[in-house]
């Protein structure tokens, strides 16, 4: 699904990622851990080019998205992202937050089809057999469909009654759950989680992890940067330890936590798992 | 002040019986038209320039545009509005061979001038929106422009509304210099009344009161607008 080949990123002279290779398959749940400043967040943000990689390749949907000439917007539509600070759109209601991207994409498609139909109608004048024009839905139908889908997603997290309020009235846990279903609305192939529980009150962490767990059970491919070791143990099928811009250990969770090989990882786990 | 009553009578005489009020209405109209159209043009130019200035500058074309905008803002912030009016009316118009009235030139110049100021206000507003908003939009596959238009600029406008109101108020008051290029604004009207009676105290006081009333009305309008835009905030 995603093949990362020798990914490098430096900010000026500061090398954050020094050649990371990783292959994520469909249904994989990869948890990335590492000390702060290790480059794990940068790595995740490079995966959908929120930070432009300075070297290496990222193969996603048969394209190298690290190449600046690729239209990254199209590929990002298949790659959800959940942020540490939720980043819900403050000027949109909860349901509008979820609808925004699907409506945007479908309207764009509709405009494209309309353009094509226009050319078809011109070229049809010279054709013996008429080519049928594309079916076009209306803006209103697109909105209605998107709203229906958004309400369904909200129902899944039990927040239908919050559909028409603004995000500023939600709690942190609610915001993050809305952010997760917002990324689901695009039916992505993979979702990237950038420390999704780090900005939450302790008692709200559970509800977010619960939602992520249910996604995992449905077979969603996920790459997760987190400090929740318990969650990693339980849900991940691969755990990766990054330090100083390199992958130092990659193993299934039992082996990763039970029998770590890398000395730096042993030291890290000793500090974290008290 | 003992002869204030006499002066007031003189003012009323000219204002009502010698058609002074017509001049005042006309002046008021010009003042408002220049300020409002100036603001509209200014906002359009301001958004455009601000957009150019916040676009990432990896490529050559945005850099050139950015340089042009810097020069533009530099010129209009660096010279007094009176100088700009005079330059456009007495230098640019003859060079271009155009015939425009003072009011038209004033609208144009005030638009360009406030565009320079509003662009900086806008830029500040756009920068004040949390970077995460742009990131979230881009991460979902929206283009830079779409995220700007749908997410960032609406929030920026909400943030800058008080400052924008300030700009409008300043604009209303600054229009009192348009008589330099022969546009008949409020000042010209009251000056006319004053010179007809050789008595300036009352007309100028009334003029001040009219300006205050206009500004108060604008402040109220802004307050109402802000309230309706603040719906998405917790405190409303």
Short mmCIF file of C-alpha atoms in Angstrom, two decimals, chain B residues 3-225:
data_model
loop_
_atom_site.label_atom_id
_atom_site.label_comp_id
_atom_site.label_asym_id
_atom_site.label_seq_id
_atom_site.Cartn_x
_atom_site.Cartn_y
_atom_site.Cartn_z
CA UNK B 3 -23.92 85.83 20.71
CA UNK B 4 -24.25 82.10 19.99
CA UNK B 5 -27.98 82.54 19.48
CA UNK B 6 -27.39 85.07 16.74
CA UNK B 7 -24.81 82.86 15.07
CA UNK B 8 -27.17 79.89 15.26
CA UNK B 9 -29.93 81.92 13.63
CA UNK B 10 -27.59 82.96 10.87
CA UNK B 11 -26.67 79.31 10.27
CA UNK B 12 -30.27 78.18 10.25
CA UNK B 13 -31.14 80.97 7.83
CA UNK B 14 -28.57 79.87 5.30
CA UNK B 15 -29.02 76.17 5.97
CA UNK B 16 -32.75 76.14 5.41
CA UNK B 17 -33.78 79.23 3.50
CA UNK B 18 -30.80 79.63 1.20
CA UNK B 19 -30.59 75.96 0.22
CA UNK B 20 -27.58 75.23 2.40
CA UNK B 21 -29.09 71.86 3.24
CA UNK B 22 -28.91 70.84 -0.40
CA UNK B 23 -25.17 71.39 -0.37
CA UNK B 24 -24.90 69.44 2.88
CA UNK B 25 -26.89 66.50 1.56
CA UNK B 26 -24.81 66.47 -1.57
CA UNK B 27 -21.61 66.69 0.46
CA UNK B 28 -22.73 63.92 2.78
CA UNK B 29 -23.55 61.76 -0.20
CA UNK B 30 -20.13 62.30 -1.73
CA UNK B 31 -18.37 61.62 1.56
CA UNK B 32 -20.22 58.35 2.08
CA UNK B 33 -19.90 57.25 -1.56
CA UNK B 34 -16.15 57.89 -1.59
CA UNK B 35 -15.64 56.09 1.72
CA UNK B 36 -17.86 53.09 0.95
CA UNK B 37 -16.65 52.51 -2.60
CA UNK B 38 -13.09 53.19 -1.43
CA UNK B 39 -13.50 50.52 1.23
CA UNK B 40 -14.97 48.00 -1.23
CA UNK B 41 -12.15 48.53 -3.70
CA UNK B 42 -9.71 48.48 -0.81
CA UNK B 43 -10.98 45.15 0.50
CA UNK B 44 -10.77 43.55 -2.94
CA UNK B 45 -7.24 44.83 -3.50
CA UNK B 46 -6.34 43.99 0.08
CA UNK B 47 -7.44 40.35 -0.20
CA UNK B 48 -5.57 40.00 -3.47
CA UNK B 49 -2.33 41.44 -2.15
CA UNK B 50 -2.57 39.57 1.14
CA UNK B 51 -3.11 36.33 -0.78
CA UNK B 52 -0.04 37.00 -2.89
CA UNK B 53 2.00 37.73 0.20
CA UNK B 54 1.10 34.56 2.09
CA UNK B 55 1.52 32.14 -0.84
CA UNK B 56 4.64 30.00 -0.40
CA UNK B 57 7.45 31.45 -2.46
CA UNK B 58 9.35 28.55 -3.95
CA UNK B 59 8.78 29.62 -7.53
CA UNK B 60 9.76 32.68 -9.50
CA UNK B 61 6.29 33.92 -10.44
CA UNK B 62 4.97 34.37 -6.86
CA UNK B 63 8.21 36.12 -5.99
CA UNK B 64 7.79 38.66 -8.77
CA UNK B 65 4.16 39.27 -7.76
CA UNK B 66 5.28 39.64 -4.17
CA UNK B 67 7.88 42.24 -5.14
CA UNK B 68 5.27 44.23 -7.09
CA UNK B 69 2.93 44.16 -4.10
CA UNK B 70 5.69 45.33 -1.77
CA UNK B 71 6.36 48.33 -3.99
CA UNK B 72 2.64 49.10 -4.17
CA UNK B 73 2.17 48.93 -0.41
CA UNK B 74 5.35 50.90 0.11
CA UNK B 75 4.18 53.72 -2.13
CA UNK B 76 0.68 54.04 -0.71
CA UNK B 77 1.77 53.80 2.90
CA UNK B 78 4.75 56.01 2.34
CA UNK B 79 3.00 59.09 0.96
CA UNK B 80 0.18 61.20 2.44
CA UNK B 81 -3.25 60.72 0.92
CA UNK B 82 -3.34 64.39 -0.13
CA UNK B 83 -0.17 63.92 -2.16
CA UNK B 84 -1.64 60.81 -3.80
CA UNK B 85 -4.82 62.70 -4.68
CA UNK B 86 -2.89 65.60 -6.15
CA UNK B 87 -0.54 63.31 -8.10
CA UNK B 88 -3.41 61.37 -9.62
CA UNK B 89 -5.55 64.38 -10.38
CA UNK B 90 -2.96 66.83 -11.66
CA UNK B 91 -0.25 64.49 -12.96
CA UNK B 92 -1.65 61.10 -13.90
CA UNK B 93 -4.91 62.28 -15.50
CA UNK B 94 -3.28 64.73 -17.93
CA UNK B 95 -0.60 62.16 -18.79
CA UNK B 96 -3.20 59.52 -19.50
CA UNK B 97 -5.42 62.08 -21.22
CA UNK B 98 -8.44 61.17 -19.08
CA UNK B 99 -11.19 63.46 -17.89
CA UNK B 100 -12.56 62.39 -14.54
CA UNK B 101 -14.35 64.30 -11.83
CA UNK B 102 -12.84 64.91 -8.43
CA UNK B 103 -15.21 62.39 -6.87
CA UNK B 104 -14.21 59.64 -9.29
CA UNK B 105 -10.53 60.29 -8.71
CA UNK B 106 -11.12 60.33 -4.96
CA UNK B 107 -12.90 56.96 -5.02
CA UNK B 108 -10.08 55.50 -7.05
CA UNK B 109 -7.28 56.89 -4.92
CA UNK B 110 -8.98 56.08 -1.62
CA UNK B 111 -9.55 52.54 -2.87
CA UNK B 112 -5.91 52.10 -3.81
CA UNK B 113 -4.79 53.70 -0.57
CA UNK B 114 -6.97 51.66 1.74
CA UNK B 115 -6.09 48.56 -0.32
CA UNK B 116 -2.51 48.96 0.83
CA UNK B 117 -3.52 49.22 4.49
CA UNK B 118 -6.15 46.49 4.32
CA UNK B 119 -3.69 44.12 2.68
CA UNK B 120 -1.51 44.35 5.78
CA UNK B 121 -4.53 43.94 8.06
CA UNK B 122 -5.62 40.92 6.01
CA UNK B 123 -2.17 39.41 6.05
CA UNK B 124 -2.10 39.74 9.82
CA UNK B 125 -5.55 38.15 9.97
CA UNK B 126 -4.55 35.23 7.78
CA UNK B 127 -1.40 34.66 9.83
CA UNK B 128 -3.45 34.79 13.03
CA UNK B 129 -5.45 31.72 11.96
CA UNK B 130 -3.93 28.58 13.47
CA UNK B 131 -1.65 26.83 10.98
CA UNK B 132 -3.37 23.56 11.81
CA UNK B 133 -6.46 24.74 9.92
CA UNK B 134 -4.52 24.97 6.69
CA UNK B 135 -2.81 21.65 7.42
CA UNK B 136 -6.09 19.89 8.05
CA UNK B 137 -7.54 21.22 4.79
CA UNK B 138 -4.50 20.24 2.78
CA UNK B 139 -4.32 16.81 4.45
CA UNK B 140 -7.85 16.07 3.21
CA UNK B 141 -6.80 16.81 -0.35
CA UNK B 142 -8.10 20.36 -0.75
CA UNK B 143 -5.85 22.65 -2.76
CA UNK B 144 -4.09 25.61 -1.17
CA UNK B 145 -6.54 28.02 -2.81
CA UNK B 146 -9.62 26.05 -1.78
CA UNK B 147 -8.46 25.78 1.84
CA UNK B 148 -7.67 29.49 1.84
CA UNK B 149 -11.12 30.43 0.52
CA UNK B 150 -13.22 27.98 2.51
CA UNK B 151 -11.39 27.80 5.81
CA UNK B 152 -8.68 30.36 6.44
CA UNK B 153 -10.06 33.60 4.97
CA UNK B 154 -13.51 33.33 6.63
CA UNK B 155 -11.78 32.92 9.98
CA UNK B 156 -9.31 35.69 9.18
CA UNK B 157 -12.13 38.09 8.33
CA UNK B 158 -13.78 37.38 11.65
CA UNK B 159 -10.52 38.14 13.43
CA UNK B 160 -9.87 41.39 11.60
CA UNK B 161 -13.39 42.81 11.63
CA UNK B 162 -12.71 45.31 14.44
CA UNK B 163 -9.57 46.53 12.69
CA UNK B 164 -11.40 46.69 9.39
CA UNK B 165 -14.07 48.82 11.07
CA UNK B 166 -11.32 51.11 12.27
CA UNK B 167 -10.09 51.43 8.72
CA UNK B 168 -13.57 52.33 7.52
CA UNK B 169 -13.91 54.99 10.19
CA UNK B 170 -10.51 56.41 9.31
CA UNK B 171 -11.56 56.40 5.67
CA UNK B 172 -14.75 58.37 6.40
CA UNK B 173 -12.78 61.02 8.21
CA UNK B 174 -9.92 61.13 5.74
CA UNK B 175 -12.32 61.96 2.92
CA UNK B 176 -12.39 65.51 4.30
CA UNK B 177 -9.34 66.25 2.15
CA UNK B 178 -10.99 65.52 -1.20
CA UNK B 179 -11.71 69.22 -1.71
CA UNK B 180 -8.05 69.40 -2.79
CA UNK B 181 -9.15 67.91 -6.10
CA UNK B 182 -12.45 69.72 -6.26
CA UNK B 183 -14.78 67.06 -4.93
CA UNK B 184 -17.66 68.55 -2.93
CA UNK B 185 -17.75 66.67 0.37
CA UNK B 186 -19.13 67.67 3.78
CA UNK B 187 -16.31 70.10 4.41
CA UNK B 188 -16.97 71.96 1.17
CA UNK B 189 -20.68 72.22 2.02
CA UNK B 190 -20.16 73.67 5.46
CA UNK B 191 -17.37 75.88 4.26
CA UNK B 192 -19.83 77.29 1.75
CA UNK B 193 -22.36 78.03 4.47
CA UNK B 194 -19.65 79.60 6.61
CA UNK B 195 -18.29 81.87 3.91
CA UNK B 196 -21.79 83.05 2.99
CA UNK B 197 -22.42 84.26 6.52
CA UNK B 198 -18.81 85.15 7.44
CA UNK B 199 -19.47 82.98 10.45
CA UNK B 200 -17.71 79.62 10.75
CA UNK B 201 -18.24 78.51 14.32
CA UNK B 202 -21.68 76.93 14.04
CA UNK B 203 -21.22 75.29 10.62
CA UNK B 204 -17.98 73.64 11.70
CA UNK B 205 -19.50 72.46 14.98
CA UNK B 206 -22.45 70.97 13.11
CA UNK B 207 -20.03 69.34 10.70
CA UNK B 208 -18.17 67.74 13.63
CA UNK B 209 -21.45 66.44 15.03
CA UNK B 210 -22.39 64.90 11.68
CA UNK B 211 -19.05 63.10 11.48
CA UNK B 212 -19.51 61.81 15.03
CA UNK B 213 -22.99 60.52 14.22
CA UNK B 214 -21.75 58.72 11.09
CA UNK B 215 -18.90 57.11 12.99
CA UNK B 216 -21.19 56.03 15.81
CA UNK B 217 -23.57 54.45 13.32
CA UNK B 218 -20.68 52.55 11.73
CA UNK B 219 -19.42 51.34 15.11
CA UNK B 220 -22.86 50.02 15.90
CA UNK B 221 -23.06 48.25 12.54
CA UNK B 222 -19.69 46.60 13.12
CA UNK B 223 -20.71 45.48 16.56
CA UNK B 224 -23.82 43.80 15.18
CA UNK B 225 -21.85 42.16 12.39
#
